[in-house]
Amino acid sequence: MPSLEILGGALTAALLGYAVHRTVLQPHESLAKNAEWLAALLLLVPALPAAVLRAQIGSTLLASLVAYSAYYCSILLATIAYRLSSTHPLTIYPGPLLCKVTKLWMVYTANTGKLHEYTRQLHATYGPIVRIGPNELSVVDVDLLSRILGSEGMPKGPLWEGRRISGKRGAGAKNNRGNLIGNRYKDRHAEARKTWNRAFTPAAMKDYEPILARRAAQLIDELKQKGATGSVDLSLWLSYCIFDFMGDMVFGGGFELMHDGDRDGIYRTMVAGLHLPALTQQIPWVAPVLPYLPWVGKHMKALGQFAFKCVTKRLQEGSVTNDLFYHLLDEVPNPEKQTPFPVIMTNAVTAMLAGSDTTAVALCNTFYCVLAHPDVYQHLREEVDVAFPPGAGDPVDAAKLSSLEYLNAVINESLRLYPSIPTSLQRAPQPGTGTHQISPTLVIDERTSILVPPYVLHRDSRYFSPDPDRFWPERWLRKDDPDVVTNTSAFVPFSSGPPNCVGRPVALLSMRMILAWMVRSFEMRLVEGYDVKQWERDLRDYFALQKGPLPVVLRSRGNM
Ligand code: HEM
Ligand SMILES: *[C@@H]1O[C@H](CO)[C@@H](O)[C@H](O)[C@H]1NC(C)=O
Ligand SMILES: *[C@@H]1O[C@H](CO)[C@@H](O)[C@H](O)[C@H]1NC(C)=O
């Protein structure tokens, strides 16, 4: 056994690995995002010591095995050592060892669905700035928000590269013109956002009101029938209603979940399809290969296909109402200018997912909070009954709904406790711009990302007290009470700054209308024996919150 040669070969390969790490991978970590370069470094470089060793010992298999594994081990160890070393730019920030070593730990945690609770625990242990990844900090500090999220802040972070959900068809739209939600370039984002802003002006909103009112009325009707004979899963029904509405609003029609149930499984597909991106967003470098793997991302592909179908249909048939597509397609000012198809696809999936899942879970959380607090329910009903007395028509007046103080305090309070996107607001310096200064002491370079977890911010007693964990709508109405702190700067369920939620007006209108209408139409209570703690146990942070069932007994209030 020529063991001396093997040892020599292994050592050479290991030294080569160390050298590659020190001179290329560590200083130019972004190189690792370029697949060709990475392949060359990982596959071709170790071929050299392998060839030398083979010439000495004769066995190709053994020579490759030794050289490649020594090379990889060396790179791995050097990477870990660097991430833990005092020369790493984030070395002064506290955090768990595993977080500093690898983002795979966050993949594991994200998979449990309890990332929001874990992140909160981290801040309780380590303070307002925690190192949650080798190159990522989580920040819970209102004074820093404007230079992270705000107009002085940064564009979206690399998380979005790991969340490309529309498969190959949408992949081309990455950072290009027209793409909005994951755009990491400020000017391109601003340009895309102009079109979207047009779709949510007060005038455009007027067009969505009757669409929403029709779906809300349908929900009440369906529930009057279904609820007559026992309990219903309100969580599912609210989701169906919101998805049906979003289908109308985005595509001018598409879903009939309330009427048909989930016949084609598209609702289940959509919910299931959110799991994988919640993991890949932690490690964006895997995303480019995902669409090519047949055994993963099956849901993503199904979703991409569904969107493809809806978009094609909508493009062929046009629409009778001014739906979101009407605005996004530039149908208004410039009918002959064609928006590229991948951009349309990405926009479609974006609107559908960004809007339906978040609004549905927000609404369910609000109903849960109200039903679990009978005194709040009582107070809310009094306000709604006065505003919309019997015989005075349905509660569809948007201006009136937005003026109801208690109703809006209830909605704020549930969005505070359960922000639909609990942890995943991420920003990073725009690629190619170097560093970004957040505070005199916090300056980050391009490979560093900053996370702002609303769930943690919203339950911080510096900003919400007393009892930040308690559902207490009154805290929003005690502006002059010195014992109550309700810091609206720390309230960011829709994020803030240039890439904040463009759909906020629609989200709030749907929540107000459906909540008011339901309260006016039904006597509601949680089923006998339902454990109120179950709701929180079921909540899963997969980018947007996912929820469990909410079994509710309904009785029509008859005269309403
Ligand atoms: C209660 C319901 C909703 C919540 C809590 C919510 C929350 C958010 C948040 C936190 C962001 C920003 C993400 C970030 O800063 O990284 C966002 C972005 C966005 N939301 Fe919403 N959203 C809701 C409903 C909607 C609706 C109904 C629509 C559309 C119809 C919508 C469309 C969008 C879009 C397009 C973006 C991307 C904006 C951009 O990148 O410029 N959302 N949403
Ligand atoms: C709810 O929060 C928003 C945003 O911070 C705020 O403008 C509004 O006044 C709040 N509503 C109530 C009733 O406090
Ligand atoms: C919110 O907190 C910040 C930082 O502590 C403070 O500067 C600001 O005045 C507070 N705002 C309100 C409305 O309490």
XYZ file of C-alpha atoms and ligand atoms in Angstrom:
631
model
C 0.000 0.000 0.000
C 1.652 3.238 -1.121
C 0.377 5.087 1.945
C 3.003 7.818 1.842
C 1.879 8.871 -1.626
C -1.757 8.868 -0.512
C -0.950 11.024 2.469
C 0.999 13.390 0.267
C -1.832 13.579 -2.248
C -4.391 14.253 0.465
C -2.244 16.980 1.964
C -1.685 18.648 -1.381
C -5.414 18.601 -2.128
C -6.215 19.952 1.344
C -3.711 22.783 0.966
C -5.156 23.573 -2.436
C -8.632 23.670 -0.896
C -7.433 26.022 1.821
C -5.759 28.253 -0.740
C -8.888 28.394 -2.899
C -10.947 29.281 0.154
C -8.593 32.027 1.292
C -7.957 33.641 -2.073
C -11.208 33.109 -3.926
C -14.216 31.826 -1.997
C -13.872 33.844 1.193
C -13.111 37.266 -0.280
C -15.472 36.774 -3.194
C -18.296 34.824 -1.625
C -20.635 36.091 -4.315
C -18.589 34.072 -6.815
C -20.264 31.036 -5.341
C -23.492 32.267 -6.927
C -22.041 31.885 -10.397
C -22.673 28.245 -11.262
C -19.908 27.934 -13.902
C -17.232 29.390 -11.688
C -18.315 27.309 -8.757
C -18.333 24.131 -10.830
C -14.830 24.917 -12.096
C -13.537 25.512 -8.585
C -15.185 22.465 -7.094
C -14.781 19.968 -9.916
C -11.767 20.953 -12.015
C -9.274 22.243 -9.449
C -9.057 19.012 -7.392
C -8.609 17.062 -10.637
C -5.015 18.299 -10.587
C -3.845 16.604 -7.358
C -5.998 13.612 -8.307
C -4.108 13.224 -11.592
C -0.724 13.523 -9.896
C -1.704 10.959 -7.293
C -3.034 8.607 -9.924
C 0.298 8.710 -11.740
C 1.916 7.623 -8.478
C -0.452 4.885 -7.296
C -2.138 3.741 -10.507
C -5.744 3.662 -9.245
C -8.007 6.366 -10.671
C -10.806 5.614 -8.208
C -8.640 5.770 -5.095
C -6.742 8.814 -6.309
C -9.953 10.763 -7.033
C -11.560 9.700 -3.780
C -8.593 10.863 -1.722
C -7.960 14.117 -3.548
C -11.575 15.227 -3.824
C -12.564 14.404 -0.250
C -9.441 16.050 1.179
C -10.143 19.122 -0.949
C -13.794 19.382 0.117
C -13.083 18.734 3.799
C -10.470 21.418 3.775
C -12.801 23.989 2.175
C -15.546 23.053 4.620
C -13.320 23.388 7.670
C -11.790 26.620 6.421
C -15.266 28.045 5.839
C -16.464 27.123 9.313
C -13.275 28.424 10.910
C -13.621 31.720 9.057
C -17.281 32.147 9.995
C -16.416 31.667 13.661
C -13.224 33.686 13.568
C -12.727 37.222 14.853
C -11.838 38.390 11.342
C -15.418 37.847 10.125
C -17.201 41.222 9.751
C -20.147 40.069 11.893
C -18.023 38.644 14.668
C -19.139 41.196 17.280
C -22.824 40.256 16.966
C -24.116 37.591 19.328
C -26.020 34.524 18.218
C -26.110 30.744 18.533
C -23.050 28.868 17.280
C -25.065 26.861 14.761
C -26.504 30.027 13.215
C -23.014 31.459 12.765
C -21.728 28.275 11.146
C -24.453 27.566 8.616
C -27.824 28.617 7.327
C -28.794 24.955 7.165
C -29.738 25.311 10.816
C -32.391 27.876 9.819
C -33.616 25.520 7.112
C -34.156 22.930 9.803
C -35.894 25.433 12.098
C -38.016 26.833 9.285
C -39.158 23.314 8.520
C -40.713 23.039 11.988
C -42.941 26.019 11.135
C -41.976 27.741 14.374
C -39.402 30.137 12.990
C -41.334 33.076 14.456
C -41.177 31.692 17.977
C -37.540 30.688 17.576
C -36.588 34.149 16.313
C -38.375 35.744 19.233
C -36.510 33.506 21.642
C -33.203 34.460 20.034
C -33.906 38.145 20.620
C -34.969 37.464 24.199
C -31.613 35.755 24.745
C -29.223 37.866 22.689
C -30.801 41.338 22.468
C -32.020 43.577 19.634
C -29.366 42.542 17.078
C -28.765 38.823 16.607
C -26.540 37.020 14.122
C -28.985 34.489 12.696
C -26.799 33.252 9.868
C -23.148 33.361 8.806
C -23.928 36.552 6.884
C -27.265 37.653 8.290
C -28.457 39.776 11.214
C -31.943 40.019 12.666
C -32.734 43.512 13.936
C -35.519 44.530 16.313
C -35.043 48.240 16.900
C -37.447 50.952 15.770
C -34.707 53.553 15.516
C -32.967 51.514 12.806
C -36.056 50.745 10.714
C -35.864 53.769 8.445
C -32.346 52.887 7.309
C -33.282 49.246 6.763
C -36.819 49.223 5.358
C -37.528 52.900 4.806
C -36.721 55.302 1.990
C -33.190 55.586 3.410
C -33.033 51.838 3.457
C -32.119 48.972 1.182
C -33.869 46.971 -1.527
C -35.034 43.368 -1.019
C -32.464 40.796 0.079
C -31.296 37.506 -1.454
C -34.141 35.641 0.269
C -36.211 36.414 -2.788
C -33.816 34.607 -5.093
C -34.657 31.498 -3.117
C -38.386 32.055 -3.530
C -38.886 31.898 -7.247
C -42.090 29.962 -7.247
C -43.272 30.042 -10.796
C -40.952 27.396 -12.163
C -39.049 27.689 -15.418
C -41.621 29.865 -17.102
C -41.262 32.639 -14.551
C -37.571 32.188 -13.973
C -36.465 34.575 -16.696
C -38.147 37.466 -14.947
C -35.756 37.486 -11.988
C -34.430 41.027 -11.778
C -35.693 42.212 -15.102
C -37.958 45.055 -15.980
C -41.490 44.603 -14.789
C -40.738 42.145 -12.032
C -41.722 43.584 -8.685
C -41.682 41.464 -5.630
C -38.175 40.032 -5.618
C -36.423 42.889 -7.375
C -33.102 43.759 -5.752
C -32.437 46.864 -7.837
C -33.978 50.079 -6.548
C -34.552 51.766 -9.893
C -36.019 48.684 -11.579
C -38.228 48.040 -8.581
C -39.463 51.635 -8.598
C -40.279 51.368 -12.276
C -42.249 48.150 -11.859
C -43.966 49.550 -8.810
C -45.400 52.469 -10.793
C -47.624 50.102 -12.727
C -48.744 48.340 -9.557
C -49.481 51.615 -7.788
C -51.908 52.423 -10.566
C -53.834 49.279 -9.723
C -54.428 50.466 -6.139
C -55.350 54.125 -6.505
C -58.617 55.180 -4.829
C -60.250 55.168 -8.275
C -59.094 51.605 -9.006
C -60.202 50.560 -5.516
C -63.746 51.683 -6.330
C -63.824 49.008 -9.052
C -62.902 46.239 -6.594
C -65.572 47.146 -4.031
C -68.560 45.574 -5.830
C -66.458 42.477 -6.638
C -65.671 42.062 -2.962
C -69.243 42.786 -1.855
C -70.534 40.039 -4.165
C -68.160 37.487 -2.678
C -68.894 38.571 0.903
C -72.624 38.210 0.256
C -72.004 34.748 -1.194
C -70.027 33.769 1.910
C -72.903 34.803 4.174
C -75.407 32.869 2.037
C -73.318 29.704 1.934
C -72.711 29.848 5.671
C -76.398 30.361 6.397
C -77.054 27.021 4.697
C -73.994 25.101 5.862
C -74.084 26.510 9.391
C -77.700 25.531 10.001
C -76.699 21.962 10.792
C -73.798 22.083 13.240
C -70.332 23.589 13.112
C -68.302 24.844 10.154
C -64.564 25.246 9.675
C -64.555 29.035 9.482
C -60.847 29.030 8.647
C -61.467 27.131 5.423
C -64.523 29.181 4.446
C -62.768 32.495 4.931
C -59.859 31.248 2.835
C -62.213 30.094 0.074
C -63.932 33.457 0.092
C -60.657 35.390 -0.127
C -59.255 33.158 -2.884
C -62.469 33.488 -4.901
C -62.300 37.247 -4.479
C -58.622 37.404 -5.422
C -59.330 35.304 -8.515
C -61.959 37.874 -9.529
C -59.734 40.772 -8.673
C -56.592 39.519 -10.374
C -57.888 37.540 -13.356
C -61.484 38.728 -13.645
C -62.623 35.289 -12.369
C -60.938 31.942 -11.919
C -61.907 30.304 -8.655
C -65.254 29.019 -7.424
C -64.048 27.500 -4.161
C -67.063 28.544 -2.092
C -69.452 27.097 -4.648
C -67.575 23.974 -5.778
C -65.203 23.277 -2.923
C -61.599 22.465 -3.768
C -62.574 20.186 -6.637
C -59.375 20.495 -8.650
C -57.150 20.612 -5.584
C -55.797 24.018 -6.542
C -56.273 25.457 -3.062
C -54.440 22.530 -1.480
C -51.722 22.858 -4.108
C -51.283 26.503 -3.319
C -51.036 25.929 0.409
C -48.711 22.950 0.050
C -46.579 24.805 -2.507
C -45.560 27.392 0.074
C -43.590 24.972 2.188
C -40.576 24.423 -0.052
C -39.873 28.108 -0.842
C -39.949 28.777 2.903
C -36.936 26.470 3.159
C -35.125 27.470 -0.031
C -35.402 31.176 0.871
C -32.934 30.406 3.661
C -30.391 29.091 1.163
C -31.025 30.994 -2.079
C -28.119 29.305 -3.836
C -30.139 26.087 -4.295
C -32.988 27.812 -6.134
C -31.602 27.751 -9.675
C -31.525 23.967 -9.742
C -34.940 23.341 -8.164
C -37.103 23.674 -11.272
C -34.960 20.993 -12.921
C -35.361 18.376 -10.232
C -38.327 16.152 -11.028
C -39.019 14.998 -7.476
C -39.138 18.355 -5.704
C -41.225 21.396 -6.305
C -44.125 19.424 -7.729
C -46.526 21.872 -6.089
C -44.625 24.858 -7.412
C -44.915 23.473 -10.892
C -48.624 22.755 -10.528
C -49.101 26.295 -9.326
C -47.063 27.673 -12.208
C -49.230 25.673 -14.579
C -52.453 26.867 -13.008
C -51.302 30.481 -13.246
C -50.237 29.843 -16.842
C -53.768 28.626 -17.612
C -55.447 31.571 -15.915
C -53.172 34.083 -17.599
C -53.644 32.566 -21.038
C -57.410 32.515 -20.602
C -57.477 36.072 -19.353
C -55.298 37.262 -22.244
C -57.523 35.566 -24.807
C -60.887 36.498 -23.389
C -60.221 39.923 -21.944
C -62.250 41.058 -18.987
C -65.528 42.811 -18.353
C -64.364 44.448 -15.139
C -61.264 46.550 -14.566
C -59.357 43.853 -12.745
C -55.753 44.020 -11.567
C -54.591 42.599 -14.873
C -56.161 45.446 -16.707
C -53.760 47.761 -14.901
C -50.747 45.464 -14.972
C -51.015 44.776 -18.673
C -50.736 48.473 -19.384
C -54.083 48.151 -21.113
C -54.931 51.696 -20.149
C -52.309 54.053 -21.514
C -50.625 52.034 -24.200
C -52.604 49.155 -25.701
C -49.991 48.074 -28.271
C -47.051 47.879 -25.844
C -46.582 44.202 -25.046
C -45.536 43.147 -21.565
C -43.199 40.111 -21.883
C -44.940 36.865 -20.980
C -42.557 35.762 -18.179
C -43.196 39.088 -16.491
C -46.957 38.648 -16.780
C -46.631 35.151 -15.341
C -44.528 36.302 -12.433
C -46.914 39.153 -11.766
C -49.875 36.800 -11.803
C -48.403 34.356 -9.338
C -47.148 37.249 -7.259
C -50.529 38.893 -6.989
C -52.342 35.642 -6.318
C -50.007 34.460 -3.572
C -49.083 37.838 -2.096
C -52.728 38.721 -1.805
C -54.748 35.642 -0.981
C -52.748 33.727 1.554
C -51.781 36.763 3.611
C -55.263 38.253 3.687
C -56.954 34.919 4.401
C -54.763 34.139 7.389
C -55.047 37.706 8.691
C -58.818 37.463 8.569
C -58.829 34.071 10.284
C -56.561 35.373 13.017
C -58.925 38.280 13.561
C -61.950 35.997 13.865
C -60.043 33.719 16.205
C -59.082 36.661 18.445
C -62.617 38.025 18.497
C -64.237 34.660 19.205
C -61.743 33.859 21.951
C -62.560 37.191 23.656
C -66.326 37.468 24.219
C -66.069 40.973 25.717
C -64.343 42.236 22.566
C -66.945 40.466 20.429
C -69.743 42.159 22.385
C -68.180 45.606 22.004
C -67.529 45.063 18.297
C -71.092 43.970 17.642
C -72.468 47.068 19.345
C -70.361 49.291 17.111
C -71.272 47.423 13.936
C -75.000 47.357 14.790
C -75.071 51.110 15.324
C -73.157 51.814 12.113
C -75.219 49.454 9.986
C -78.662 49.176 11.552
C -81.212 46.602 10.304
C -82.861 47.617 7.080
C -80.142 50.122 6.193
C -78.483 47.942 3.557
C -75.393 45.758 3.579
C -72.163 46.899 5.281
C -70.295 47.708 2.070
C -69.545 51.407 2.455
C -65.736 51.546 2.400
C -65.488 55.016 3.919
C -67.800 54.120 6.772
C -66.023 50.829 7.414
C -62.682 52.589 7.674
C -64.132 55.064 10.174
C -65.250 52.406 12.684
C -62.817 52.909 15.541
C -63.233 49.694 17.421
C -63.425 47.465 14.348
C -60.140 48.907 13.128
C -58.533 48.592 16.534
C -59.535 44.914 16.512
C -57.960 44.439 13.072
C -54.773 46.295 14.058
C -54.488 44.295 17.246
C -54.777 40.941 15.492
C -52.270 42.013 12.816
C -49.979 43.064 15.646
C -50.107 39.698 17.394
C -50.159 37.666 14.182
C -48.551 39.551 11.304
C -49.218 37.440 8.202
C -45.524 37.593 7.268
C -44.038 37.068 10.736
C -40.295 36.964 10.123
C -39.405 37.236 6.460
C -38.824 40.930 5.793
C -35.300 40.920 4.439
C -33.158 43.672 2.981
C -29.576 43.819 1.691
C -27.394 46.387 -0.071
C -28.147 46.543 -3.746
C -25.726 44.274 -5.629
C -22.766 46.287 -6.841
C -23.134 49.175 -4.408
C -20.661 48.089 -1.740
C -21.674 48.910 1.816
C -24.685 50.364 3.572
C -24.649 52.297 6.798
C -27.536 51.575 9.148
C -26.230 53.345 12.225
C -22.874 54.864 13.242
C -21.809 51.443 14.493
C -23.686 49.164 12.114
C -22.283 49.178 8.601
C -22.827 46.124 6.456
C -21.203 44.941 3.270
C -22.861 43.505 0.235
C -22.950 39.908 1.291
C -24.709 40.704 4.559
C -28.508 40.688 4.835
C -30.740 42.192 7.477
C -33.963 40.602 8.658
C -36.707 42.542 10.418
C -39.159 40.119 12.055
C -42.505 41.913 12.628
C -43.679 39.159 14.963
C -40.842 39.948 17.381
C -41.084 43.716 16.972
C -44.847 43.640 17.605
C -44.467 41.768 20.883
C -41.627 43.885 22.242
C -42.629 45.547 25.518
C -40.576 48.622 24.614
C -43.135 49.348 21.915
C -46.336 47.723 23.122
C -47.211 47.651 26.781
C -48.681 46.596 29.078
C -48.988 42.891 28.234
C -47.561 42.759 24.704
C -48.789 39.172 24.313
C -52.373 39.982 25.205
C -55.111 40.614 22.631
C -56.339 43.984 23.816
C -57.779 46.241 21.065
C -58.240 49.076 23.572
C -54.484 49.726 23.497
C -55.017 51.376 20.081
C -57.617 53.750 21.502
C -55.759 54.949 24.616
C -53.600 57.496 22.880
C -53.521 59.844 25.872
C -53.045 57.246 28.603
C -49.441 57.555 29.883
C -49.493 53.935 31.102
C -50.182 52.536 27.650
C -47.450 52.407 25.017
C -48.605 51.738 21.462
C -45.781 52.749 19.184
C -47.130 52.814 15.634
C -43.583 53.126 14.269
C -43.037 49.576 15.490
C -46.204 48.337 13.777
C -45.209 47.002 10.360
C -47.580 44.183 9.321
C -47.442 45.583 5.770
C -43.735 46.396 6.016
C -42.656 49.944 5.196
C -40.588 51.901 2.709
C -40.612 51.650 -1.092
C -41.236 47.876 -1.322
C -44.016 47.807 1.287
C -47.307 46.056 0.656
C -48.919 47.588 -2.385
C -52.151 45.670 -1.693
C -52.717 47.127 1.774
C -55.899 49.041 0.828
C -57.490 45.906 -0.622
C -56.392 43.800 2.333
C -57.859 46.217 4.871
C -61.070 46.708 2.924
C -61.658 42.941 2.669
C -60.977 42.423 6.345
C -63.253 45.251 7.423
C -66.126 44.319 5.155
C -66.122 40.599 5.847
C -65.677 41.025 9.601
C -68.478 43.598 9.872
C -70.809 41.623 7.640
C -70.248 38.368 9.518
C -70.699 40.020 12.923
C -73.914 41.593 11.739
C -75.290 38.409 10.191
C -74.380 35.733 12.706
C -74.235 34.800 16.330
C -70.848 33.007 16.393
C -68.979 30.949 18.966
C -66.133 28.454 19.047
C -67.431 24.879 19.301
C -67.811 23.374 22.753
C -64.565 21.792 23.860
C -62.297 23.634 21.373
C -58.996 24.332 23.123
C -58.276 28.018 22.434
C -54.528 27.315 22.667
C -54.828 25.045 19.639
C -54.944 27.953 17.181
C -51.456 29.178 18.047
C -50.093 25.646 18.087
C -51.334 25.183 14.529
C -49.802 28.415 13.195
C -46.782 27.731 10.987
C -44.386 30.353 9.686
C -43.784 29.328 6.094
C -42.950 32.869 4.942
C -46.655 33.663 5.294
C -48.408 32.146 8.293
C -50.248 28.897 7.658
C -53.191 28.033 9.848
C -55.231 25.134 11.179
C -59.012 24.686 11.318
C -61.302 27.015 13.280
C -64.500 25.107 14.195
C -67.297 27.588 14.801
C -71.017 27.315 15.506
C -73.071 29.916 13.646
C -76.635 31.040 14.163
C -78.217 33.494 11.774
C -79.307 36.684 13.502
C -82.424 36.501 11.338
C -83.573 40.092 11.154
C -80.242 41.269 9.704
C -53.505 41.284 5.462
C -53.047 41.079 4.283
C -51.647 41.351 3.797
C -50.479 41.432 4.513
C -50.287 41.259 6.010
C -49.439 41.735 3.564
C -48.117 41.920 3.901
C -47.130 42.289 3.014
C -45.785 42.606 3.375
C -45.243 42.567 4.797
C -45.110 42.930 2.253
C -43.676 43.409 2.131
C -42.653 42.351 2.096
C -41.302 42.967 2.280
O -41.183 44.147 2.663
O -40.302 42.256 2.070
C -46.032 42.805 1.159
C -45.707 43.050 -0.159
C -46.601 42.921 -1.190
N -47.966 42.658 -1.087
Fe -48.982 42.358 0.606
N -49.979 41.806 2.308
C -51.326 41.596 2.402
C -52.248 41.607 1.360
C -51.952 41.863 0.052
C -52.907 41.949 -1.023
C -54.415 41.812 -0.880
C -52.183 42.149 -2.168
C -52.612 42.301 -3.602
C -53.691 42.186 -4.137
C -50.793 42.211 -1.808
C -49.776 42.398 -2.706
C -48.465 42.620 -2.356
C -47.422 42.878 -3.318
C -47.570 42.908 -4.827
C -46.244 43.068 -2.588
C -44.851 43.395 -3.131
C -44.639 44.870 -3.111
C -43.288 45.298 -3.634
O -42.362 44.487 -3.674
O -43.161 46.475 -4.012
N -50.693 42.048 -0.457
N -47.263 42.418 1.650
C -54.142 51.030 12.972
O -52.804 51.156 12.543
C -52.592 52.128 11.557
C -51.167 52.006 11.075
O -50.264 52.217 12.070
C -52.919 53.486 12.120
O -52.712 54.482 11.150
C -54.365 53.505 12.578
O -54.673 54.717 13.188
C -54.606 52.358 13.542
N -56.030 52.280 13.856
C -56.505 52.483 15.067
C -57.974 52.366 15.252
O -55.788 52.758 16.000
C -41.544 54.948 19.211
O -40.275 54.585 19.678
C -39.213 55.378 19.170
C -37.927 54.794 19.643
O -37.962 54.436 20.963
C -39.397 56.822 19.608
O -38.385 57.626 19.085
C -40.752 57.316 19.129
O -40.996 58.613 19.609
C -41.872 56.391 19.603
N -43.110 56.792 19.000
C -44.267 56.772 19.661
C -45.478 57.156 18.885
O -44.344 56.440 20.830
